[in-house]
CSV table of C-alpha atoms in Angstrom, one decimal:
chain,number,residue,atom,x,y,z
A,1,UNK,CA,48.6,-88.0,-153.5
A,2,UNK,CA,51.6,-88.4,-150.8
A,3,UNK,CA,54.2,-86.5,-149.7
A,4,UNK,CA,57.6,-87.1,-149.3
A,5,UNK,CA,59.0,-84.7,-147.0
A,6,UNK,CA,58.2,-81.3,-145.2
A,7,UNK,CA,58.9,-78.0,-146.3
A,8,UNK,CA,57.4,-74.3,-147.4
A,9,UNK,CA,57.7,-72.3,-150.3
A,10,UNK,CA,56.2,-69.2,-151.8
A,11,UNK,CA,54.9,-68.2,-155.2
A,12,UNK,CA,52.5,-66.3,-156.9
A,13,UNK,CA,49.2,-66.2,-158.3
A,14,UNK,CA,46.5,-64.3,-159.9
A,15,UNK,CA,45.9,-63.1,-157.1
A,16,UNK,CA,48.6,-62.1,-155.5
A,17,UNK,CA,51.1,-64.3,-153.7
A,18,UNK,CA,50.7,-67.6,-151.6
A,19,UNK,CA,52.7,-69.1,-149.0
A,20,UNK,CA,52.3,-72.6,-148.4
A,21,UNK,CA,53.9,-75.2,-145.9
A,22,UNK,CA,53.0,-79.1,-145.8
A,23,UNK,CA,54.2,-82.0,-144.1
A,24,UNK,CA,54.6,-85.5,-144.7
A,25,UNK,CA,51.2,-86.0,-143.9
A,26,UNK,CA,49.9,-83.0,-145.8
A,27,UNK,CA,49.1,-79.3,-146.4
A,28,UNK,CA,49.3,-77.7,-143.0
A,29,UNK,CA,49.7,-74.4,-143.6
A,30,UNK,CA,48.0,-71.5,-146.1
A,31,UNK,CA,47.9,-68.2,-146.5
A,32,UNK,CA,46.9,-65.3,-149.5
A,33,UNK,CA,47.4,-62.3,-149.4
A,34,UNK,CA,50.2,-60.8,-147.0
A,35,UNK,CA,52.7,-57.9,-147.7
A,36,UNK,CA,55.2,-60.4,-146.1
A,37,UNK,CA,55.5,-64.4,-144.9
A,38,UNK,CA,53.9,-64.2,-141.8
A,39,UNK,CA,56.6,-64.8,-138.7
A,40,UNK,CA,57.3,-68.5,-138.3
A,41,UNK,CA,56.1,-69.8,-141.3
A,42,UNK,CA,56.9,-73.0,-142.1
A,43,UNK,CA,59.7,-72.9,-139.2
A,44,UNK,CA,62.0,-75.6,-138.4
A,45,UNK,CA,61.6,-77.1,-142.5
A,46,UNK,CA,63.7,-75.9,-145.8
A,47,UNK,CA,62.5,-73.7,-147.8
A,48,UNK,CA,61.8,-74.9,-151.3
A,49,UNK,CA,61.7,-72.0,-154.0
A,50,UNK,CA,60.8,-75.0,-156.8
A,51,UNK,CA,59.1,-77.9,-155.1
A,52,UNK,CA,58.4,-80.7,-157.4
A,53,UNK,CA,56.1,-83.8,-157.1
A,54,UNK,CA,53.2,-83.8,-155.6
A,55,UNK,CA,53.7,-80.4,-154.0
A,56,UNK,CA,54.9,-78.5,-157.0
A,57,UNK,CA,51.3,-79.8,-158.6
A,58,UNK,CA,49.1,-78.5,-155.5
A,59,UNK,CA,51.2,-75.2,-156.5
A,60,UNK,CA,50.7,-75.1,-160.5
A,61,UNK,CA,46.8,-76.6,-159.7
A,62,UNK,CA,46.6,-73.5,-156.7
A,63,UNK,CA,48.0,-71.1,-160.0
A,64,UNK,CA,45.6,-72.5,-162.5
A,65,UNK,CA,42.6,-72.2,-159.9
A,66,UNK,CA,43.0,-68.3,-159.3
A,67,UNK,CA,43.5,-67.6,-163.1
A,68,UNK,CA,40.1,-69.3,-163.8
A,69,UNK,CA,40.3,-73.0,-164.1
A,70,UNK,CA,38.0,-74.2,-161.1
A,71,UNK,CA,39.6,-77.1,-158.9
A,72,UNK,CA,38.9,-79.1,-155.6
A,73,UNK,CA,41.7,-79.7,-154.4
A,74,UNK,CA,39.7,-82.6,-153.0
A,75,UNK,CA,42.5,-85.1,-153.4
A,76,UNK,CA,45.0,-82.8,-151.5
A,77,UNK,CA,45.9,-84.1,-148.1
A,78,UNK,CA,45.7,-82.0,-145.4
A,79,UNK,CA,47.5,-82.3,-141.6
A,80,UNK,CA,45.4,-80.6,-139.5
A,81,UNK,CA,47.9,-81.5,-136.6
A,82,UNK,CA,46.1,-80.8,-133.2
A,83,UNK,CA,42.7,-79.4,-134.3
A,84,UNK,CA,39.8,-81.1,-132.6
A,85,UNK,CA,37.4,-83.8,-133.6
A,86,UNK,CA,34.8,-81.3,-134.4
A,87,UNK,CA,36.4,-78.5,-135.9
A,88,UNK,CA,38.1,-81.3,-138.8
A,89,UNK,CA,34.5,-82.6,-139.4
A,90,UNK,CA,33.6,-79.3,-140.1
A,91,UNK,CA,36.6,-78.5,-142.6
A,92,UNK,CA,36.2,-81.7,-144.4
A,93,UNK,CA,32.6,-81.1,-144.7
A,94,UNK,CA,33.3,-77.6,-145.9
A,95,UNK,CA,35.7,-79.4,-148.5
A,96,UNK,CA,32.6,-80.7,-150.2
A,97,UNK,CA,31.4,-77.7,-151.0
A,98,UNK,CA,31.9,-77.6,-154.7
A,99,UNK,CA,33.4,-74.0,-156.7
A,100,UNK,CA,30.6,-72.0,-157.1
A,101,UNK,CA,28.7,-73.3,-154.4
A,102,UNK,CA,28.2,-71.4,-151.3
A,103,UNK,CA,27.0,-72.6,-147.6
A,104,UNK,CA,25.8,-70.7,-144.4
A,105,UNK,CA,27.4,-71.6,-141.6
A,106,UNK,CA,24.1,-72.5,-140.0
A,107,UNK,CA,23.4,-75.1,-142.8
A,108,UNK,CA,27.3,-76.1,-142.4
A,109,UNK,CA,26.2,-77.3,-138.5
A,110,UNK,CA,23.3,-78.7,-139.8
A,111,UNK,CA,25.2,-80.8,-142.1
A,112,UNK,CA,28.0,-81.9,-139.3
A,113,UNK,CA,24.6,-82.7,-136.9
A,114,UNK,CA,24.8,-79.8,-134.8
A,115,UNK,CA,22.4,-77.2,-135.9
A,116,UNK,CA,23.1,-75.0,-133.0
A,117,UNK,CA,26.6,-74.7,-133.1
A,118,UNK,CA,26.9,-72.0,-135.9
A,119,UNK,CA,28.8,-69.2,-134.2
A,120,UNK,CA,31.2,-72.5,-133.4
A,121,UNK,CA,31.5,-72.9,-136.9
A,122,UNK,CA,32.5,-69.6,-137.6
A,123,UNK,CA,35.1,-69.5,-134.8
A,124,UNK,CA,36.2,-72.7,-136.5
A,125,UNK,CA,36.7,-70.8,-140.0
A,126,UNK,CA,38.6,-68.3,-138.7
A,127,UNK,CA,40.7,-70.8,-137.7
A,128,UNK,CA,41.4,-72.7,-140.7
A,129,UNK,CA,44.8,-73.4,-141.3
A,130,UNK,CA,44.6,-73.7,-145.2
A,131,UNK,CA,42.1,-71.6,-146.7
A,132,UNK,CA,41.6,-72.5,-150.8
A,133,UNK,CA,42.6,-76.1,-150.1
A,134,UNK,CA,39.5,-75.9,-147.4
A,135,UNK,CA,37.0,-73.1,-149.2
A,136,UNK,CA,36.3,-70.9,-145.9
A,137,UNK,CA,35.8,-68.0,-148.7
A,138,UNK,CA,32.3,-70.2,-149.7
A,139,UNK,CA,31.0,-69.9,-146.2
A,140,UNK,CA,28.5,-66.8,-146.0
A,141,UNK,CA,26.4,-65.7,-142.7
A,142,UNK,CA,22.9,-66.4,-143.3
A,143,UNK,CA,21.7,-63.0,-144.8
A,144,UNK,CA,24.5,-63.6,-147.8
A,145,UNK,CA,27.2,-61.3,-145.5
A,146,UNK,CA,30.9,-62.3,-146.5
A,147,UNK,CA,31.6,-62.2,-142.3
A,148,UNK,CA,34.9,-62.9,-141.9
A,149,UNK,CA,38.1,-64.7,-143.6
A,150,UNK,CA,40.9,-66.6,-142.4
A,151,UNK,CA,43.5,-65.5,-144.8
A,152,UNK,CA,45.6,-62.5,-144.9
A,153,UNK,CA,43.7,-60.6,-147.6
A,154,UNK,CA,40.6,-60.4,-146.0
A,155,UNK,CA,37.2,-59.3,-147.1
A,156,UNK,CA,38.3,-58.0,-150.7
A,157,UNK,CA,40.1,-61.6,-151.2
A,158,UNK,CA,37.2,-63.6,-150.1
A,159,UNK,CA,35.0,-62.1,-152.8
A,160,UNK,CA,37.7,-61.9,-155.1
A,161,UNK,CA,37.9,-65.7,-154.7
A,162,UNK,CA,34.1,-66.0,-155.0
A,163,UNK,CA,33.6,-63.9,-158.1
A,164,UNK,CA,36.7,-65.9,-159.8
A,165,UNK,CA,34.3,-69.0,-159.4
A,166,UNK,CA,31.0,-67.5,-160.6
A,167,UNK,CA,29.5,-66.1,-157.8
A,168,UNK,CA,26.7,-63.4,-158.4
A,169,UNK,CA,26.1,-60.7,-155.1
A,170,UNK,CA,24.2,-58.7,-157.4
A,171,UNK,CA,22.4,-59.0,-160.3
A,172,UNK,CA,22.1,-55.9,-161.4
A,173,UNK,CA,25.9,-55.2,-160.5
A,174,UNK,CA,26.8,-58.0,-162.7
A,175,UNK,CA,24.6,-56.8,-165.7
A,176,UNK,CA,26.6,-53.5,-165.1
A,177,UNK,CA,29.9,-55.2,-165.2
A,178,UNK,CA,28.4,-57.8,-168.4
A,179,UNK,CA,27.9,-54.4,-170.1
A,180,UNK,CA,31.1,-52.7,-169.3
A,181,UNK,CA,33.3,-55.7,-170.6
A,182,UNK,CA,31.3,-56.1,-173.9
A,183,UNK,CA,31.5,-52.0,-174.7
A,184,UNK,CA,35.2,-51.8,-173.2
A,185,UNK,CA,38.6,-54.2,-173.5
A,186,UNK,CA,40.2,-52.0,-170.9
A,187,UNK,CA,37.4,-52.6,-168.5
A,188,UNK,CA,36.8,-56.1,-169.3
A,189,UNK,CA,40.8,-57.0,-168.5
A,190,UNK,CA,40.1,-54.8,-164.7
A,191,UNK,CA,37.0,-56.8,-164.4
A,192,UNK,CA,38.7,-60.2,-164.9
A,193,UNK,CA,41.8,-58.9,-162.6
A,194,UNK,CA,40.0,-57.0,-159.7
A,195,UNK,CA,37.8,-58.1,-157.0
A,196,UNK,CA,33.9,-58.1,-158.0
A,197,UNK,CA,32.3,-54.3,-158.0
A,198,UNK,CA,31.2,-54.3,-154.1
A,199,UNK,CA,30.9,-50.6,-152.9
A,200,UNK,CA,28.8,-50.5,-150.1
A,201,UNK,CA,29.6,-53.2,-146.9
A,202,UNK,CA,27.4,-55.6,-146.0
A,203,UNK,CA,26.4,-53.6,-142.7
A,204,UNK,CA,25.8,-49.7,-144.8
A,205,UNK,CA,26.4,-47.3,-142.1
A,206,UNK,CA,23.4,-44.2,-141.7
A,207,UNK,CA,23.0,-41.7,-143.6
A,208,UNK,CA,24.4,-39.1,-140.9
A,209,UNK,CA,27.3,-41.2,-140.3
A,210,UNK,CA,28.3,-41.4,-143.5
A,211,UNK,CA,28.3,-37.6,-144.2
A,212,UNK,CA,30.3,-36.9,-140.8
A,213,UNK,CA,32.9,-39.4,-142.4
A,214,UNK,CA,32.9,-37.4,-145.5
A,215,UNK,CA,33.8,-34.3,-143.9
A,216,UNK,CA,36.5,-36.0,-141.2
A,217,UNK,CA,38.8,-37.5,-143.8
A,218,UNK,CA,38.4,-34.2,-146.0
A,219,UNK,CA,42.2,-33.3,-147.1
A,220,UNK,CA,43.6,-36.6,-144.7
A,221,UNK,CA,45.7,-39.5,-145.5
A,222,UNK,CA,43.1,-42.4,-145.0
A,223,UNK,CA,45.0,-43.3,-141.1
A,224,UNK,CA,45.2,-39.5,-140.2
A,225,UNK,CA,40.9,-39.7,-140.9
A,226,UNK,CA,40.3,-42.8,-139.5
A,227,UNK,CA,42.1,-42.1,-135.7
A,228,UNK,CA,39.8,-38.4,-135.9
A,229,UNK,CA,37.0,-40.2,-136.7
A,230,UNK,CA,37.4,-42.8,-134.0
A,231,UNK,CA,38.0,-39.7,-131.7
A,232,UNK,CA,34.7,-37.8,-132.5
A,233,UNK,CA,33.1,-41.4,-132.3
A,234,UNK,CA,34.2,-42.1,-128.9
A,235,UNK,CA,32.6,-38.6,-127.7
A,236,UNK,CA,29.5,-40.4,-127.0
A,237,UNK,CA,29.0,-44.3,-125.6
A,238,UNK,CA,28.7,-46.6,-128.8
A,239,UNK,CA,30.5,-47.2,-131.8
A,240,UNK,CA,28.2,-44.4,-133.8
A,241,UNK,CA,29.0,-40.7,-134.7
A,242,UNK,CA,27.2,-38.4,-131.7
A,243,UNK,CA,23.9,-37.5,-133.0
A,244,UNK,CA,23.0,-34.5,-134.8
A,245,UNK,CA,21.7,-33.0,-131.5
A,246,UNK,CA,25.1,-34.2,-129.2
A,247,UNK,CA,27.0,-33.1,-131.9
A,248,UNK,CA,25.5,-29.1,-131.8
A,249,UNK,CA,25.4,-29.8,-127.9
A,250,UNK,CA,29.0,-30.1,-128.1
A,251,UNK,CA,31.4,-27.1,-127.4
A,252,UNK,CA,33.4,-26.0,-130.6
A,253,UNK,CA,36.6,-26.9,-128.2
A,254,UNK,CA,35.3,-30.3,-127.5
A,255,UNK,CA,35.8,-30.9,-131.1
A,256,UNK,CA,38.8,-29.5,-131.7
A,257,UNK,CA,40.3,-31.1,-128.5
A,258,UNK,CA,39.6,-34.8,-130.8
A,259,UNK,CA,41.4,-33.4,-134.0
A,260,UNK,CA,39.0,-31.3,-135.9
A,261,UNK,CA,39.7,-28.1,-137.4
A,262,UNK,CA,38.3,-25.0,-136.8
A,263,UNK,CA,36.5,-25.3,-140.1
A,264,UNK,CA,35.5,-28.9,-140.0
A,265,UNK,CA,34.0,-27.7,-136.7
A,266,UNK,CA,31.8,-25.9,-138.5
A,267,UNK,CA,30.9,-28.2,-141.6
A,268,UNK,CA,30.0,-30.7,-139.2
A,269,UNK,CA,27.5,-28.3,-137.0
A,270,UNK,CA,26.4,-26.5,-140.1
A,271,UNK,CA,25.3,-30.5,-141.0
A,272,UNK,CA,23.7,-31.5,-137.7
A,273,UNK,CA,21.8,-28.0,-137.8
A,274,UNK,CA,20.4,-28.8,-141.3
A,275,UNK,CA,19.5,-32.3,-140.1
A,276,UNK,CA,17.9,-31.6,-136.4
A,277,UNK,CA,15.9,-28.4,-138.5
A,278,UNK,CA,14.8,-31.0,-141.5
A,279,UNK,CA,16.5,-28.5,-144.0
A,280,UNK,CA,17.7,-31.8,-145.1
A,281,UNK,CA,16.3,-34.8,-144.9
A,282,UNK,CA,18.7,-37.4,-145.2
A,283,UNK,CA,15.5,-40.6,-145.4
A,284,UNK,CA,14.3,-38.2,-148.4
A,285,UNK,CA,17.7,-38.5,-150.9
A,286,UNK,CA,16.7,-42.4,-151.7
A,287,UNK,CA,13.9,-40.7,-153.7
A,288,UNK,CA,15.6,-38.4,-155.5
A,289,UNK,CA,17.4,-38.4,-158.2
A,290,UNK,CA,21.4,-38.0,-158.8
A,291,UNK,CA,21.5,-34.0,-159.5
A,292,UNK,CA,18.9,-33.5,-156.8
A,293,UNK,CA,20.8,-35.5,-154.1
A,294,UNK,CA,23.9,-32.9,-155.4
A,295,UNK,CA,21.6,-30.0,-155.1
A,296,UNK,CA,20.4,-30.8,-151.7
A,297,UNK,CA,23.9,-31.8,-150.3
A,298,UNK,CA,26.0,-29.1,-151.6
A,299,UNK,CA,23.8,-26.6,-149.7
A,300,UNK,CA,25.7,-28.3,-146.6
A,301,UNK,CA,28.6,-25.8,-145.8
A,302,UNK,CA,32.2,-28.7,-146.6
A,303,UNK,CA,30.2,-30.2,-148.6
A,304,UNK,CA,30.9,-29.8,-152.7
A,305,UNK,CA,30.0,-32.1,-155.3
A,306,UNK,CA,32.5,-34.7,-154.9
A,307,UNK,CA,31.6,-35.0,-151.8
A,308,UNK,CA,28.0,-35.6,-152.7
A,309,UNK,CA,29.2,-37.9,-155.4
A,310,UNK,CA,31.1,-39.9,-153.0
A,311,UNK,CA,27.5,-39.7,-151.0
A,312,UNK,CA,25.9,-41.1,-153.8
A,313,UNK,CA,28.2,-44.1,-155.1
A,314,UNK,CA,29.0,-45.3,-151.6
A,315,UNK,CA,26.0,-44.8,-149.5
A,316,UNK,CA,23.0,-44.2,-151.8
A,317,UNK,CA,24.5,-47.2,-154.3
A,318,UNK,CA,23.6,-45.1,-157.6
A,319,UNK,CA,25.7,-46.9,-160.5
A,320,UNK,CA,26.0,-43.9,-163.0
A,321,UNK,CA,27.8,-41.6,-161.4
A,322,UNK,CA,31.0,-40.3,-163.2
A,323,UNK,CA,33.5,-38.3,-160.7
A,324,UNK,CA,35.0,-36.3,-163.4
A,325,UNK,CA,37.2,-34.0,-160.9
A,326,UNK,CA,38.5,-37.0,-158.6
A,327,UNK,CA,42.2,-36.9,-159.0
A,328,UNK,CA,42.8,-40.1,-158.6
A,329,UNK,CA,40.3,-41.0,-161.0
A,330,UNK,CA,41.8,-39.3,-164.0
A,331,UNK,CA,45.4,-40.6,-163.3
A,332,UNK,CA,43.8,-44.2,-163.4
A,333,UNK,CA,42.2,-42.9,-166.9
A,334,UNK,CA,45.1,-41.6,-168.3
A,335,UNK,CA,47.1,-44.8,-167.1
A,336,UNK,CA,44.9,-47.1,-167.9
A,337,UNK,CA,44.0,-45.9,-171.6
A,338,UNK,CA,47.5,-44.7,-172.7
A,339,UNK,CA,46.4,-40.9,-172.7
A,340,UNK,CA,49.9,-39.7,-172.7
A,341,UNK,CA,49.6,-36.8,-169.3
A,342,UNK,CA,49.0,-37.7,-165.9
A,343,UNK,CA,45.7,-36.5,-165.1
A,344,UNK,CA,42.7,-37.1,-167.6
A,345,UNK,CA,40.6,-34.0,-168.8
A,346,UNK,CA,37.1,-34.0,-167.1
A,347,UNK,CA,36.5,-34.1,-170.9
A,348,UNK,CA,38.3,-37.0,-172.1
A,349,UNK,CA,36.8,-39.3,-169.0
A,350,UNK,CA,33.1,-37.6,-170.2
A,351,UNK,CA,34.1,-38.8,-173.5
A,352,UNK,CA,35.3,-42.4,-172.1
A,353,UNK,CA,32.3,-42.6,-169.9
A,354,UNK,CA,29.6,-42.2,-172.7
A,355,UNK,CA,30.3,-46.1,-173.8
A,356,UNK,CA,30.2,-46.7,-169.8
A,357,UNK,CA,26.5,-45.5,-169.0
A,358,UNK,CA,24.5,-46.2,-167.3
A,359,UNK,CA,27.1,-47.9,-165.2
A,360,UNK,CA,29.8,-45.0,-164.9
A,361,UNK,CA,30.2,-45.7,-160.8
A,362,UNK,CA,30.9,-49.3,-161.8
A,363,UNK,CA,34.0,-48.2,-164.8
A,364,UNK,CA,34.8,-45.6,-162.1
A,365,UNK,CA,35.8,-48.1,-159.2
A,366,UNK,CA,37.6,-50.5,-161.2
A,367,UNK,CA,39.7,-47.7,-162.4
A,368,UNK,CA,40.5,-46.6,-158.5
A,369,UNK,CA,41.2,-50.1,-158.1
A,370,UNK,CA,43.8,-50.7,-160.9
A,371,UNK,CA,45.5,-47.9,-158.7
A,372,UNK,CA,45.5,-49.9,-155.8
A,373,UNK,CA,47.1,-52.9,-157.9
A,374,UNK,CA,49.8,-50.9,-159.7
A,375,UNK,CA,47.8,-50.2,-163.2
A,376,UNK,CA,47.1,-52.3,-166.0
């Protein structure tokens, strides 16, 4: 395969949209993902809305990739311009790795004779210049962690890249996901779409942390929560919450000073008293079951049943739990199967979820995230 000429282009995928810019020597420049081109992409070459040749087939074969048809792109030439000796050995070592496949970046060093050099390698795939032509999204840290990717779309895109080729994180996740696509066609088409059912991070925050979380963003556009909660965070050294203890040591001024209301004030010491007192025993909830968890958490002044829902999706990992009062959740029902009102009844989604057990918190993220992509 040889190019002609140099130029960039965008166009869109599966996925989302791609921007890609080459050279006469090759693909030098990738990215997925982004809300716009990134500034100076492709700069000082024409843009090409229709390239044809060999460029316009790396495009349709990019296109056909994301909507399920595995490819290499091992044949695709690639300028990697002023990158080192070391980091292209890496790349073109990573280029072997098949779809499907998947390589810790220790075993990657290993492979390029330099078994201590995996934090190098890391550095290196953040660095890569055209992820998808050079898989970084099939390079995992050594405990099966996605880490870090180079693109624009981040975490979510890395494993949306990885399920799209076969990868499994979780068994049990994908029998939940097997079962929802053979009981439900509007599931099944989310599930092909959307990235793979992932709701806790690699890295779960505590217990304690997650509940103080809970409470912050209560009533808050996702930013307006995040800044308070970095607030209350930085009260004490460490990227952690204060602990229980700190946080009923604290003034109720000191709190409100980083952003808290009055009343959060007191759902969050109303919390740490429980926990310092072992009223509630947050080690304790992994043992019981769903409406005990509710029943233990909702005693917790803030904290209703949603709240202990959310408790119980994102941090316990329980896969049948339906959110029947979420909002959000019964526009995406009502969007998603044609109900005709904005919101979904609690008992038209009770009615939808019986084909979904036992894997209601499964149906119920993929319908939050055909919110996030604009519906069906």
């Amino acid at each position: 395969m040889i190019f002609t000429d140099a130029g960039w282009t965008t166009f869109d995928t599966a996925v989302g949209p791609m921007a890609m810019a080459w050279t006469t020597r090759g693909v030098d420049r990738l990215t997925m993902g982004w809300k716009e081109v990134p500034a100076g992409f492709g700069e000082g070459r024409p843009q090409k809305k229709r390239p044809t040749g060999p460029v316009g087939q790396v495009v349709r074969r990019a296109q056909a990739h994301l909507k399920g048809r595995p490819d290499t792109f091992a044949d695709v030439p690639v300028d990697w311009g002023r990158m080192g000796g070391f980091s292209v050995q890496v790349l073109e070592a990573l280029r072997l790795v098949g779809p499907g496949q998947t390589v810790t970046y220790g075993e990657l060093a290993r492979r390029c004779a330099k078994p201590g050099a995996a934090r190098a390698v890391g550095r290196i795939m953040g660095a890569n210049p055209v992820p998808l032509i050079v898989p970084c999204h099939r390079c995992l840290g050594a405990d099966g962690s996605l880490t870090g990717f180079s693109s624009e779309g981040s975490l979510s895109l890395k494993a949306h890249l990885l399920h799209l080729e076969g990868h499994v994180f979780n068994e049990e996740h994908a029998a939940g996901m097997r079962h929802l696509a053979r009981r439900d066609p509007v599931m099944r088409r989310l599930i092909k779409t959307c990235a793979p059912f992932r709701p806790l991070p690699d890295k779960p925050q505590p217990g304690w942390d997650s509940l103080v979380t809970a409470i912050v963003h209560q009533q808050l556009a996702v930013k307006a929560g995040r800044t308070i909660a970095g607030r209350v965070r930085a009260l004490t050294p460490g990227a952690r919450f204060p602990t229980p203890e700190q946080m009923l040591d604290f003034a109720e001024a000191d709190l409100r000073a980083v952003g808290l209301s009055g009343q959060k004030t007191s759902y969050v010491k109303d919390l740490a008293a429980r926990v310092q007192d072992g009223r509630l025993q947050l080690n304790r909830l992994r043992r019981l079951d769903d409406a005990a968890v509710i029943a233990e958490l909702t005693q917790v002044r803030g904290i209703g049943v949603w709240s202990a829902q959310m408790h119980l999706m994102f941090h316990l990992g329980r896969l049948d739990v339906l959110p029947t009062g979420d909002l959000g959740l019964q526009i995406a029902c009502s969007k998603a199967y044609g109900l005709g009102e904005k919101y979904a009844s609690p008992v038209q989604m009770e009615e939808l979820g019986q084909k979904w057990a036992p894997y209601r918190s499964i149906a119920s993220w993929y319908l939050w995230r055909s919110l996030d992509q604009g519906g069906l």
